[in-house]
Tab-separated table of C-alpha atoms in Angstrom:
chain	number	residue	atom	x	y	z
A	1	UNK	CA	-41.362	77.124	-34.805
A	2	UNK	CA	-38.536	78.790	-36.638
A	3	UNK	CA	-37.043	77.972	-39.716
A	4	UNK	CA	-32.760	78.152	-39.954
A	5	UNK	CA	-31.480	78.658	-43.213
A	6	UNK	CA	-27.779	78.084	-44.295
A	7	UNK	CA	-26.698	80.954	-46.406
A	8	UNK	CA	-23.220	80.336	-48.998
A	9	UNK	CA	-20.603	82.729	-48.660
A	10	UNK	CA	-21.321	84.128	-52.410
A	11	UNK	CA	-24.934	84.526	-52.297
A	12	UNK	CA	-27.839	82.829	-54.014
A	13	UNK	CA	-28.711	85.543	-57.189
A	14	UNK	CA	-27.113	83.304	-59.700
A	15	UNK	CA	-29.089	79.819	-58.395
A	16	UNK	CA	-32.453	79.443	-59.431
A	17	UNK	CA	-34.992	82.502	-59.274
A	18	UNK	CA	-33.321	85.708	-58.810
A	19	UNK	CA	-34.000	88.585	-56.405
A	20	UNK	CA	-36.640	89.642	-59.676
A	21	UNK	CA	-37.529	86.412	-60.065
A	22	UNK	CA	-40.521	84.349	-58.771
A	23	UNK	CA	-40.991	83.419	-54.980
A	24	UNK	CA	-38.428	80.863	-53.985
A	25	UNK	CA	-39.407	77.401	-52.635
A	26	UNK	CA	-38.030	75.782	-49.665
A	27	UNK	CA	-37.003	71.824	-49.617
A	28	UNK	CA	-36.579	70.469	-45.998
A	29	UNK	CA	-33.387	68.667	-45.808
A	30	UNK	CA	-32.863	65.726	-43.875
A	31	UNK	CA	-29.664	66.975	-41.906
A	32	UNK	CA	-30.873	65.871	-38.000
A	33	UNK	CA	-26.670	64.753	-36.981
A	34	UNK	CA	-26.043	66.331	-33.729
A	35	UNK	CA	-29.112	68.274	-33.206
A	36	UNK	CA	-30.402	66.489	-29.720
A	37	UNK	CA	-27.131	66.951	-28.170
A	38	UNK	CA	-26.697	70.615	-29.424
A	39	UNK	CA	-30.193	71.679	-28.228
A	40	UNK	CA	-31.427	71.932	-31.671
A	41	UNK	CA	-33.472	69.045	-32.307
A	42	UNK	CA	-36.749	71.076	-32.842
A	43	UNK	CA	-35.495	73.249	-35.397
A	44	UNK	CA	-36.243	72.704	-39.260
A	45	UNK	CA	-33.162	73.497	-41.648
A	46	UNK	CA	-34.189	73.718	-45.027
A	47	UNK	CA	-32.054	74.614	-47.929
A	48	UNK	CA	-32.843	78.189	-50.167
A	49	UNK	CA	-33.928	77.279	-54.104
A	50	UNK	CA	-33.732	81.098	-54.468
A	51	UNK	CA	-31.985	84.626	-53.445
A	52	UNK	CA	-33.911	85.696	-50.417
A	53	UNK	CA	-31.783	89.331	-49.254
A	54	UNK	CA	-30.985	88.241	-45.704
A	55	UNK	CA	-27.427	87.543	-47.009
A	56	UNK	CA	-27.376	91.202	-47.108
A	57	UNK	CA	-27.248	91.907	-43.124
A	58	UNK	CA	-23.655	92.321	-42.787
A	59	UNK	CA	-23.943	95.002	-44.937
A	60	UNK	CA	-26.324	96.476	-43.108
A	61	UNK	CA	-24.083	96.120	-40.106
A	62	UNK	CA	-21.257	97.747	-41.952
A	63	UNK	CA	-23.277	100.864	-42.675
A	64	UNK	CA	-24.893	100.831	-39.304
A	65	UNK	CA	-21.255	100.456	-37.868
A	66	UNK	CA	-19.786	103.300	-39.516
A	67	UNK	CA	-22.456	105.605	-39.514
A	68	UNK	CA	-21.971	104.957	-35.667
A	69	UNK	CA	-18.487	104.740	-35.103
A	70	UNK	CA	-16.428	103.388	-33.215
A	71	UNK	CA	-14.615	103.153	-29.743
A	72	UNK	CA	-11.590	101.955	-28.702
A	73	UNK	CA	-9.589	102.479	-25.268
A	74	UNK	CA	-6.084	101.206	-24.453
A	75	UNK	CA	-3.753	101.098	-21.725
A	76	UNK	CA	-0.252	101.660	-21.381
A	77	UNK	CA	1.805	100.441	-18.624
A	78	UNK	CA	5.548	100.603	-18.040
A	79	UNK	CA	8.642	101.868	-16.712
A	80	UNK	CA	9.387	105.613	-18.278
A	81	UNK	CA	11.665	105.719	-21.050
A	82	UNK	CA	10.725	102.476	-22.631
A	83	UNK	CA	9.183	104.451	-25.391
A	84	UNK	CA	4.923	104.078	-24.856
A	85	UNK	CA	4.366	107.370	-26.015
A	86	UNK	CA	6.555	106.756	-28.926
A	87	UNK	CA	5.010	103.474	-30.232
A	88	UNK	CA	1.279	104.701	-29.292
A	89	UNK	CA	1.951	107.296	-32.042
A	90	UNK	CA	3.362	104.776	-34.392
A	91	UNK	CA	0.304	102.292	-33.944
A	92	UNK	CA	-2.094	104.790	-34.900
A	93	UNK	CA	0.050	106.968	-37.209
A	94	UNK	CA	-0.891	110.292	-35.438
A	95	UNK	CA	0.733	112.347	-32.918
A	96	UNK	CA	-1.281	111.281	-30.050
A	97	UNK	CA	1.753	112.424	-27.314
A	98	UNK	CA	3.814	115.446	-28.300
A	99	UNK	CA	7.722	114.902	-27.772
A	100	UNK	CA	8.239	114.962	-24.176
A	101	UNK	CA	10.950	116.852	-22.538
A	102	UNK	CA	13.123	115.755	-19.814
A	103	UNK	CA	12.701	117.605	-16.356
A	104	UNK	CA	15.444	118.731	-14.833
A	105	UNK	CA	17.823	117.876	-12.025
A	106	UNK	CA	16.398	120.107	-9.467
A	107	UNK	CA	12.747	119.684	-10.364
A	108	UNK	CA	10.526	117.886	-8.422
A	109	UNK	CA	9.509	114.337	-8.753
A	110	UNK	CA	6.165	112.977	-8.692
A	111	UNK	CA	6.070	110.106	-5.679
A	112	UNK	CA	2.702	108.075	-6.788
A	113	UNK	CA	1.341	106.780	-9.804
A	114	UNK	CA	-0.638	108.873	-11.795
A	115	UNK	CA	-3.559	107.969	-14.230
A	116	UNK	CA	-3.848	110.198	-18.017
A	117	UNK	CA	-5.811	109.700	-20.621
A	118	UNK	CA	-5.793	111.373	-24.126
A	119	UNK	CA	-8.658	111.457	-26.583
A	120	UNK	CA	-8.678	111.789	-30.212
A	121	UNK	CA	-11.232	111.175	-32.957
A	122	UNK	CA	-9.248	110.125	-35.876
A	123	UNK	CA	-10.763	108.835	-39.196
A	124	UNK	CA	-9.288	106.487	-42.193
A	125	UNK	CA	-11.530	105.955	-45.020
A	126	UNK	CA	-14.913	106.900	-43.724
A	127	UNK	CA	-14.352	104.766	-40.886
A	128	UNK	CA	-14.557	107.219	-37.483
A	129	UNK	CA	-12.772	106.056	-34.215
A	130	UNK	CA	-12.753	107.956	-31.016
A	131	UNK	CA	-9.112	106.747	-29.392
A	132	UNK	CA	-8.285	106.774	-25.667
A	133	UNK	CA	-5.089	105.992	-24.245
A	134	UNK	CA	-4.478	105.776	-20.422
A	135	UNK	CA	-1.358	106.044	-19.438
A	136	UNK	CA	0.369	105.576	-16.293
A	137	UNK	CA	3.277	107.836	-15.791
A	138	UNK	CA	5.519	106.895	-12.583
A	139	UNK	CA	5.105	102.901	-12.863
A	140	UNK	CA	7.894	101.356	-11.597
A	141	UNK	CA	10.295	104.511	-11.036
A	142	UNK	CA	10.513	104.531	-7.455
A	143	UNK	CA	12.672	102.859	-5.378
A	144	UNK	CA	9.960	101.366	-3.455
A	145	UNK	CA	7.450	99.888	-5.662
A	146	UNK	CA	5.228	98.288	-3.795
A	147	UNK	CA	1.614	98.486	-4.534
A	148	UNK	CA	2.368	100.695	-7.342
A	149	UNK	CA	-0.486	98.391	-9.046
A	150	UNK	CA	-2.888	99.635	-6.979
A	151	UNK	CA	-3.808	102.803	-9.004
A	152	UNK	CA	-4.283	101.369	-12.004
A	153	UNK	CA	-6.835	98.685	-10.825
A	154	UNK	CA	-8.391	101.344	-8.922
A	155	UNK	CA	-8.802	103.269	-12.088
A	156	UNK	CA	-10.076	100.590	-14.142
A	157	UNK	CA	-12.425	98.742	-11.505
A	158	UNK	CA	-14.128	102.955	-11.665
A	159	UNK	CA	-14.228	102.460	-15.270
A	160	UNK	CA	-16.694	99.095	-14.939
A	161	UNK	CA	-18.398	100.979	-12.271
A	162	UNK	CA	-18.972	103.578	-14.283
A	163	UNK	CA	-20.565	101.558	-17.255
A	164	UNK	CA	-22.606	99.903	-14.602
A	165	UNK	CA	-23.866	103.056	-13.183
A	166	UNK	CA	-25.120	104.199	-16.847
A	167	UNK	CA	-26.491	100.085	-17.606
A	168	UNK	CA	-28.428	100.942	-14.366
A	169	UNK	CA	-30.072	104.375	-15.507
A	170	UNK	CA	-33.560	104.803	-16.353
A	171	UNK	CA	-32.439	106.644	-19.885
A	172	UNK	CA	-30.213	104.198	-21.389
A	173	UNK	CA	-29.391	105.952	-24.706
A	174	UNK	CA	-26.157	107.412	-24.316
A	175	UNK	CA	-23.859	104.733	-22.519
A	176	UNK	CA	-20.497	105.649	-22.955
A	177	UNK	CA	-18.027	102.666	-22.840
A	178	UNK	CA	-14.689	103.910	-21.372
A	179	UNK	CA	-13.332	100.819	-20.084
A	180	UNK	CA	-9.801	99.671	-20.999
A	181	UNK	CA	-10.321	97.317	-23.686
A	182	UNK	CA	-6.468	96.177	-23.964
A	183	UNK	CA	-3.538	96.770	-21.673
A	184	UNK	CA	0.063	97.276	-23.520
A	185	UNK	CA	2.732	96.438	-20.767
A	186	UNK	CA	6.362	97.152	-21.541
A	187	UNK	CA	8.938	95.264	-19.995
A	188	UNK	CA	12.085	96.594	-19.626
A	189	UNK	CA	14.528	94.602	-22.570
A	190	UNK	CA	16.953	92.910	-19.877
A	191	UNK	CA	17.240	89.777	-21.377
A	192	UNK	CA	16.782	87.473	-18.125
A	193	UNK	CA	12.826	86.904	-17.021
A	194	UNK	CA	10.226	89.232	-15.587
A	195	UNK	CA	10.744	90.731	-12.620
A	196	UNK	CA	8.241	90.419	-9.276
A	197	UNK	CA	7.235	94.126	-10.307
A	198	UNK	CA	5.940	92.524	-13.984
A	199	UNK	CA	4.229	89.174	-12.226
A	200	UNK	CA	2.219	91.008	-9.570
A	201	UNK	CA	1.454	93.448	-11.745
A	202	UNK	CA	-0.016	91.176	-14.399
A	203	UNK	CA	-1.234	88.259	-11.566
A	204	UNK	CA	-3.015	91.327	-10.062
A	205	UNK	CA	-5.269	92.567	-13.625
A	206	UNK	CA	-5.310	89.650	-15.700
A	207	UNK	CA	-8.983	88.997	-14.273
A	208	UNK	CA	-9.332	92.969	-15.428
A	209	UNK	CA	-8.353	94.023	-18.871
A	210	UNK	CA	-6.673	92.234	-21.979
A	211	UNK	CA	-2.828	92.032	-20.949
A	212	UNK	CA	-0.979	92.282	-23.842
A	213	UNK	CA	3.103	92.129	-23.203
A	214	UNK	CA	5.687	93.922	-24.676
A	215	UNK	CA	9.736	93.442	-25.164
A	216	UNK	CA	10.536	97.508	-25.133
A	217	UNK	CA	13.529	98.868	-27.441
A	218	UNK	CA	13.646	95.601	-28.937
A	219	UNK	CA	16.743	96.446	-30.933
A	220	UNK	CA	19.064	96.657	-27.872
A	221	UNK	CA	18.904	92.499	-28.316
A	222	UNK	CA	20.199	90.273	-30.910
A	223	UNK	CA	17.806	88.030	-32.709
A	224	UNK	CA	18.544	85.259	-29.864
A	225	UNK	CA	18.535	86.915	-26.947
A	226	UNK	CA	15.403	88.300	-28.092
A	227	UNK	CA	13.942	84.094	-28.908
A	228	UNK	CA	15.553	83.275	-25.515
A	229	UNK	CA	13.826	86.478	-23.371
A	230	UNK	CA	10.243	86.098	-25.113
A	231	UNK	CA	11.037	81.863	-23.574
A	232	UNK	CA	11.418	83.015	-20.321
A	233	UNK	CA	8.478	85.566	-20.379
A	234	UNK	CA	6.090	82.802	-21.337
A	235	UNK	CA	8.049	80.182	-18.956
A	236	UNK	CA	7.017	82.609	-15.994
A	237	UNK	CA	3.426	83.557	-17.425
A	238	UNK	CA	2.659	80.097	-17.562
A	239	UNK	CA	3.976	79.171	-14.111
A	240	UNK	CA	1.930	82.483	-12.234
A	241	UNK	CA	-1.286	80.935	-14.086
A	242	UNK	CA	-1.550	84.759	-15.999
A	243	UNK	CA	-3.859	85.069	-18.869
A	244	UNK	CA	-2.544	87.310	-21.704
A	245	UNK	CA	-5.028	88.000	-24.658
A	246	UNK	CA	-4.644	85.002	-27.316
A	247	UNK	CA	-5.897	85.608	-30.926
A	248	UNK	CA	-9.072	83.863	-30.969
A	249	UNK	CA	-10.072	81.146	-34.120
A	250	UNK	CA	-13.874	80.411	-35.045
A	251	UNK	CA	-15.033	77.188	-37.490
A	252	UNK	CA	-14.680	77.128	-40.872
A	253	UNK	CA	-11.848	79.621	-41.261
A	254	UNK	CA	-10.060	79.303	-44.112
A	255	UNK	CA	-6.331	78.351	-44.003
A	256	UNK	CA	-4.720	81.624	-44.498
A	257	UNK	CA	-6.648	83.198	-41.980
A	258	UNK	CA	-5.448	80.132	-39.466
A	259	UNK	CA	-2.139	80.871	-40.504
A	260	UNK	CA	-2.373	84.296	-39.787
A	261	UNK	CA	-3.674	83.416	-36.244
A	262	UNK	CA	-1.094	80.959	-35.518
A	263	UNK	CA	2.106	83.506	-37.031
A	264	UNK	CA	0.755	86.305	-34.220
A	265	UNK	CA	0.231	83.971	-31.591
A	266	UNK	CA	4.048	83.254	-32.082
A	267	UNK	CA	5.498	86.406	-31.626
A	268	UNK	CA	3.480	86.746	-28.302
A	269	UNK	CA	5.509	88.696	-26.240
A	270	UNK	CA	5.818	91.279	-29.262
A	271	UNK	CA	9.350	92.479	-29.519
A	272	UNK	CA	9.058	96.166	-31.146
A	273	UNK	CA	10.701	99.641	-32.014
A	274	UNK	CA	9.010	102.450	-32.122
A	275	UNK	CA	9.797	105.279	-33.748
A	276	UNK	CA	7.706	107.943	-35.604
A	277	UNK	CA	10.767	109.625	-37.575
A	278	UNK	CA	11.109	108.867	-40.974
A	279	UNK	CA	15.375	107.886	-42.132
A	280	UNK	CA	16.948	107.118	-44.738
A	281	UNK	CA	18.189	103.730	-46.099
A	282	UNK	CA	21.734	102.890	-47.795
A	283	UNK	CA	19.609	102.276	-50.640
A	284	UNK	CA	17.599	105.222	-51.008
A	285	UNK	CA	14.266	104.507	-49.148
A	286	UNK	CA	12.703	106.756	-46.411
A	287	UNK	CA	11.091	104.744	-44.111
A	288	UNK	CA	9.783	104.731	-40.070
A	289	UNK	CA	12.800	103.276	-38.014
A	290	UNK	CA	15.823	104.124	-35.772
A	291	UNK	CA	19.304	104.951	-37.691
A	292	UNK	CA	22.256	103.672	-35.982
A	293	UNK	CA	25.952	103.416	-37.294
A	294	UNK	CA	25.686	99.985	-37.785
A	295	UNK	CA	22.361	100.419	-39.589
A	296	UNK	CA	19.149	101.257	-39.855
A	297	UNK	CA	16.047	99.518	-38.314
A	298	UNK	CA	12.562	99.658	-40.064
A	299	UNK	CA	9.667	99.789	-37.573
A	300	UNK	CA	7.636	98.096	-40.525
A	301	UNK	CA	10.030	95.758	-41.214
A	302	UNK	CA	8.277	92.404	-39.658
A	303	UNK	CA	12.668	91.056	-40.528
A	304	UNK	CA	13.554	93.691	-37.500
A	305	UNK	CA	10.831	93.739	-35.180
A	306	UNK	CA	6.968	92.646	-34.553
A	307	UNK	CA	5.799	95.674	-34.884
A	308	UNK	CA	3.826	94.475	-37.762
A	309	UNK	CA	1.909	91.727	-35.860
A	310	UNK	CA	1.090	93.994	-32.914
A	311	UNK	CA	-0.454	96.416	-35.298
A	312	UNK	CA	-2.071	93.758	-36.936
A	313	UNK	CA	-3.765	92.083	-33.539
A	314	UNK	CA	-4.450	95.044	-31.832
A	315	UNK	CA	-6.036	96.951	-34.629
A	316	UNK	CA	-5.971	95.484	-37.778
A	317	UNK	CA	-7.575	91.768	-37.113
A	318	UNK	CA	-8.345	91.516	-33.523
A	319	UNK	CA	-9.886	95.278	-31.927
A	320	UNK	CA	-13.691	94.053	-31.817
A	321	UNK	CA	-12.325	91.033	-30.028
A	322	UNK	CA	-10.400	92.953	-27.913
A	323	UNK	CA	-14.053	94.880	-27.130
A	324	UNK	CA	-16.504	91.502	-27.110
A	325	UNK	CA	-14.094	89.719	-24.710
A	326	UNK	CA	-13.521	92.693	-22.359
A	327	UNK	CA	-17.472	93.182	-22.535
A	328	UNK	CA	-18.574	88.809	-22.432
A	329	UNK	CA	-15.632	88.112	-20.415
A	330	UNK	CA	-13.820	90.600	-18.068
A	331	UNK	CA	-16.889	92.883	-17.075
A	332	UNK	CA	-19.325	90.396	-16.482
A	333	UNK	CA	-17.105	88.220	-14.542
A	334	UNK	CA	-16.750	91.704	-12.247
A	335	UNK	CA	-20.017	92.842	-12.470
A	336	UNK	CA	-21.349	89.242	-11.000
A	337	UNK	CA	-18.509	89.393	-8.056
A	338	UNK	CA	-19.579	93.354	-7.357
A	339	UNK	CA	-23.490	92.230	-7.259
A	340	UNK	CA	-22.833	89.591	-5.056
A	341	UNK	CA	-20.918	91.232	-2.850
A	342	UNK	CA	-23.901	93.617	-2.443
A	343	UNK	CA	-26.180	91.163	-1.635
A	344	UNK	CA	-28.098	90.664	-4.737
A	345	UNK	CA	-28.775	87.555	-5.756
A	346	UNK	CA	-30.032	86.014	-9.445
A	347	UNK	CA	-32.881	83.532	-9.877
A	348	UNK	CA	-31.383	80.786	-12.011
A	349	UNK	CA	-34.573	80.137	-13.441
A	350	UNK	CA	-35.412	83.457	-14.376
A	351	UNK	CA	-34.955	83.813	-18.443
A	352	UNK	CA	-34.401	80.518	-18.796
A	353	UNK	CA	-35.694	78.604	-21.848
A	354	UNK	CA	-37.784	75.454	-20.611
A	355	UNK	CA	-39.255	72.772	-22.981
A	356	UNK	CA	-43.301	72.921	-22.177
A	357	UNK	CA	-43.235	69.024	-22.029
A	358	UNK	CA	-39.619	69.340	-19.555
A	359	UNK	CA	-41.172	72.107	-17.381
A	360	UNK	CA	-44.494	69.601	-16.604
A	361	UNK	CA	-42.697	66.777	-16.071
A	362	UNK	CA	-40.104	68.739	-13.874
A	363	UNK	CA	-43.710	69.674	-11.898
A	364	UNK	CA	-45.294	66.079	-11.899
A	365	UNK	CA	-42.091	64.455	-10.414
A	366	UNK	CA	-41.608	67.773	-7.523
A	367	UNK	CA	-45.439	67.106	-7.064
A	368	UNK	CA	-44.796	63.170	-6.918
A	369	UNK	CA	-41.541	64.063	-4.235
A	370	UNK	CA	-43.989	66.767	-2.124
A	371	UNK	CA	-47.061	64.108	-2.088
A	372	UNK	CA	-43.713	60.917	-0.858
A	373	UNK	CA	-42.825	63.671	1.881
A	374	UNK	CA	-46.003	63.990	3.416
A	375	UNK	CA	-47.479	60.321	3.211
A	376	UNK	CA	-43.875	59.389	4.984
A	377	UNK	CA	-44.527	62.256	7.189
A	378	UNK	CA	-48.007	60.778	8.055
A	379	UNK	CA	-47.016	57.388	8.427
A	380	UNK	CA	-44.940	58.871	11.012
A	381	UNK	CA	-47.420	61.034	12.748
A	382	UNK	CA	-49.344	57.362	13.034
A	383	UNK	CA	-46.695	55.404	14.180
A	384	UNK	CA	-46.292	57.671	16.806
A	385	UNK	CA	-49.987	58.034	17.816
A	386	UNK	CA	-50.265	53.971	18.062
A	387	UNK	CA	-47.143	53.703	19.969
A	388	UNK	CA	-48.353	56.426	22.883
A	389	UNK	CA	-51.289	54.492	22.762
A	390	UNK	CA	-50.101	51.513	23.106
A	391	UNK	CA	-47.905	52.225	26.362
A	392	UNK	CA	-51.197	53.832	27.415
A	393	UNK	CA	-52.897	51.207	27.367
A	394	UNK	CA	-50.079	49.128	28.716
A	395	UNK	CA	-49.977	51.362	31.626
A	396	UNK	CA	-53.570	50.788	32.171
A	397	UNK	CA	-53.295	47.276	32.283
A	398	UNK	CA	-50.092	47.121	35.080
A	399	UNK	CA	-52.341	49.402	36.917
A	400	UNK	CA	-55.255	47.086	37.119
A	401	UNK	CA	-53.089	44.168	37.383
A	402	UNK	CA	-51.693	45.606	40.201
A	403	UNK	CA	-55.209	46.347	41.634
A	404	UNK	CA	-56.439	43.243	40.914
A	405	UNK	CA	-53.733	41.875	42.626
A	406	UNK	CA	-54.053	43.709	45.712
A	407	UNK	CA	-57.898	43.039	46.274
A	408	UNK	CA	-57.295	39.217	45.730
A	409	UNK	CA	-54.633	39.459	48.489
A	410	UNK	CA	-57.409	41.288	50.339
A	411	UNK	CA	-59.939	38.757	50.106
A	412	UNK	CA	-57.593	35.632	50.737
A	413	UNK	CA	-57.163	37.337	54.338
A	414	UNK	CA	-60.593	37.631	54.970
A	415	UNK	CA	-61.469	34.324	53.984
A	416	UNK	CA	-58.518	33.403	56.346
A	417	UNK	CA	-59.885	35.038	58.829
A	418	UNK	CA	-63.509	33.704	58.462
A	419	UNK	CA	-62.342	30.310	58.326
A	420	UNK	CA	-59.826	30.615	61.469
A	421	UNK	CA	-63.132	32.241	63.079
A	422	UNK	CA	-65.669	28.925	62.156
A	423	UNK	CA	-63.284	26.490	63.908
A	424	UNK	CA	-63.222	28.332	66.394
A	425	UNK	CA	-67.166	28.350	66.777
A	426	UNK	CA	-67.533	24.878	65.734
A	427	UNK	CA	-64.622	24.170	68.673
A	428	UNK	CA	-66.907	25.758	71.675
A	429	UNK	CA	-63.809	28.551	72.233
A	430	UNK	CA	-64.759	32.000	72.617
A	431	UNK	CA	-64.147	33.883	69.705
A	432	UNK	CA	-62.669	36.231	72.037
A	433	UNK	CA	-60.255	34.980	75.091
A	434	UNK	CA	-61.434	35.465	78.592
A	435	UNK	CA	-59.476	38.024	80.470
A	436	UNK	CA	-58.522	37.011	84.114
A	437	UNK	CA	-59.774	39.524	86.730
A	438	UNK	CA	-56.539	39.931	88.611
A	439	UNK	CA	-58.115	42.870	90.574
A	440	UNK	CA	-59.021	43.093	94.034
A	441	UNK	CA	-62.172	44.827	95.721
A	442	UNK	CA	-61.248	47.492	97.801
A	443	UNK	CA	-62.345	46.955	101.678
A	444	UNK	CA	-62.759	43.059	102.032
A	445	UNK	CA	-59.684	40.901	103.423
A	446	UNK	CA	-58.075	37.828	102.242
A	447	UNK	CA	-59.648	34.992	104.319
């Protein structure tokens, strides 16, 4: 039976008998609230008199976890000219996407959606992360979109098949993951709702990837159009029944870290400016943003746009969410539909933890059940067997009722008969009657 042991968030080497100190005892505690319905009933807690090390594992993880590294794939989706190259290269503070050029008039347009990725292994303080971003480059810019969705969930549905191809290899070292972790999707600042392009896209991979939605160019609105636009984006999200990634909250956070949650779950859809350029300010500062005659506006400014909180949920807080869920969530949810659809099917009862004492008295009452089924099914059998016999031998006895019947009949003649025939003796009559000779001899004459 295993022992649990409640650890404090600032260690145990100052309480009694330190890491050099003698062995530490263990004091069973009497805390039992809640355990039968949580499963736990048969688990001892006991409380630590002295520094064990175990405390230590997260460190361990952290130096396991950087010696690694780390990998981190994102989507972009969206109209062109809404600026995704420009804010990718803002998030990460690199120049993932050179400056793109426009084509011109007479060149050639591309007339389906394509699917790029860019790599990069960039680095900030020790910490290594390989970077992918897939983007999507004729979204929306035909006149006929329909379907346009199509290549994109084609692309990512061969991303989970590829990561199930590799789960399903006999060598199982190197599995790369290169499935979209989080999906950045730019809508076009109008200022009214989403448009049926936005809904089917995002009804059509919200089962998929982590939808994350995006106000473009967010300084072409005023501070309320820009409250009254994010209203109507989560009026119509919550109508289609579409699930956008929500910063997730554990127990016993502490407030500020709540706070934090709630503050970037309230600019949800993020209304940003991108911009990679460094301007000047009236009052002297140089600083990322967009310089207009009216003004400038600072990309880091959380006052002028939430660039700020994006960064902060999609890297800084919230990026090993963004991988658990799309790993827990999204991929097993697909992988179960894709192995069903092929036929294979999963033993509920395979890996499935069973009380000893549960598991015999799950047997004794199936036994109980199987040994009711087949005394019912024997009464049966018997009921059945005495009824045929029974009309058997009902049968039987018409039959010699009737054959009785018939040789009493028989014998009530005869007697009849006999008796009709001793009168008849006793009477002097013939038994027979006389017959009168009517016949006449052949050569003698009436006289």
């Amino acid at each position: 039976m295993a022992d649990s042991y409640p650890s404090s968030r600032n260690g145990d080497a100052t309480s009694n008998g330190g890491p050099n100190g003698s062995s530490p005892s263990l004091v069973p505690t009497t805390n039992t609230a809640n355990t039968a319905g949580a499963g736990l009933s048969n688990v001892i807690r006991k409380k630590l008199m002295g520094y064990v090390g175990f405390a230590n594992l997260p460190n361990q993880v952290h130096r396991k976890s950087v010696r690694k590294g780390f990998q981190f794939t994102a989507m972009v989706v969206g109209e062109s000219g809404l600026g995704k190259s420009t804010l990718i290269n803002t998030l990460f503070n690199t120049t993932l996407y050179p400056p793109k050029e426009p084509l011109p008039p007479a060149a050639e347009r591309p007339k389906t959606v394509a699917i790029e990725s860019i790599g990069a292994d960039i680095e900030e303080n020790g910490v290594r992360l390989h970077l992918t971003v897939v983007d999507t480059p004729g979204f929306g810019d035909f006149v006929n979109n329909d379907d346009s969705w199509k290549p994109i969930v084609e692309n990512i549905e061969s991303r989970f098949d590829s990561y199930l191809e590799q789960e399903n290899r006999v060598n199982r070292i190197k599995i790369v993951d290169n499935r979209v972790h989080a999906c950045l999707y730019f809508i076009q600042p109008t200022g009214h709702s989403l448009k049926q392009l936005d809904i089917e896209f995002m009804r059509r991979l919200h089962t998929k990837v982590n939808l994350i939605p995006i106000i473009a160019k967010a300084d072409t609105l005023t501070d309320e159009e820009v409250a009254e636009f994010k209203e109507r984006i989560l009026a119509d999200i919550a109508h289609h029944n579409i699930h956008i990634f929500q910063a997730p909250t554990y127990e016993n956070e502490d407030e500020e870290t709540l706070a934090e949650a709630e503050e970037i779950a309230s600019k949800i859809p993020f209304a940003v400016v991108g911009s990679d350029k460094l301007v000047d300010t009236p009052d002297g500062r140089q600083v990322r943003g967009r310089a207009y005659p009216w003004g400038v506006v600072e990309v880091d400014n959380e006052e002028h746009c939430d660039f700020v909180k994006l960064r902060q949920m999609l890297v800084r807080t919230y990026m090993e969410e963004l991988r658990e869920y799309t790993n827990d969530v999204l991929y097993e949810n697909w992988r179960t539909e894709k192995l069903l659809s092929m036929g294979v099917a999963q033993d509920s009862s395979v890996f499935k933890e069973i009380n000893p004492a549960a598991r015999l008295q799950e047997e004794r009452v199936l036994h109980e059940a199987k040994l009711a089924k087949m005394e019912a099914e024997m009464k049966m059998v018997f009921q059945q067997k005495v009824q045929e016999k029974e009309a058997k031998l009902k049968q039987s006895e018409e039959e010699l009722y009737a054959r009785h019947k018939e040789m009493k009949d028989a014998l009530e003649k005869q007697r009849i008969d006999l008796e009709d025939k001793k009168r008849k003796i006793e009477s002097g009559r013939p038994l027979t009657p006389e017959k009168s000779s009517t016949t006449r001899k052949k050569g003698f004459l009436r006289t």
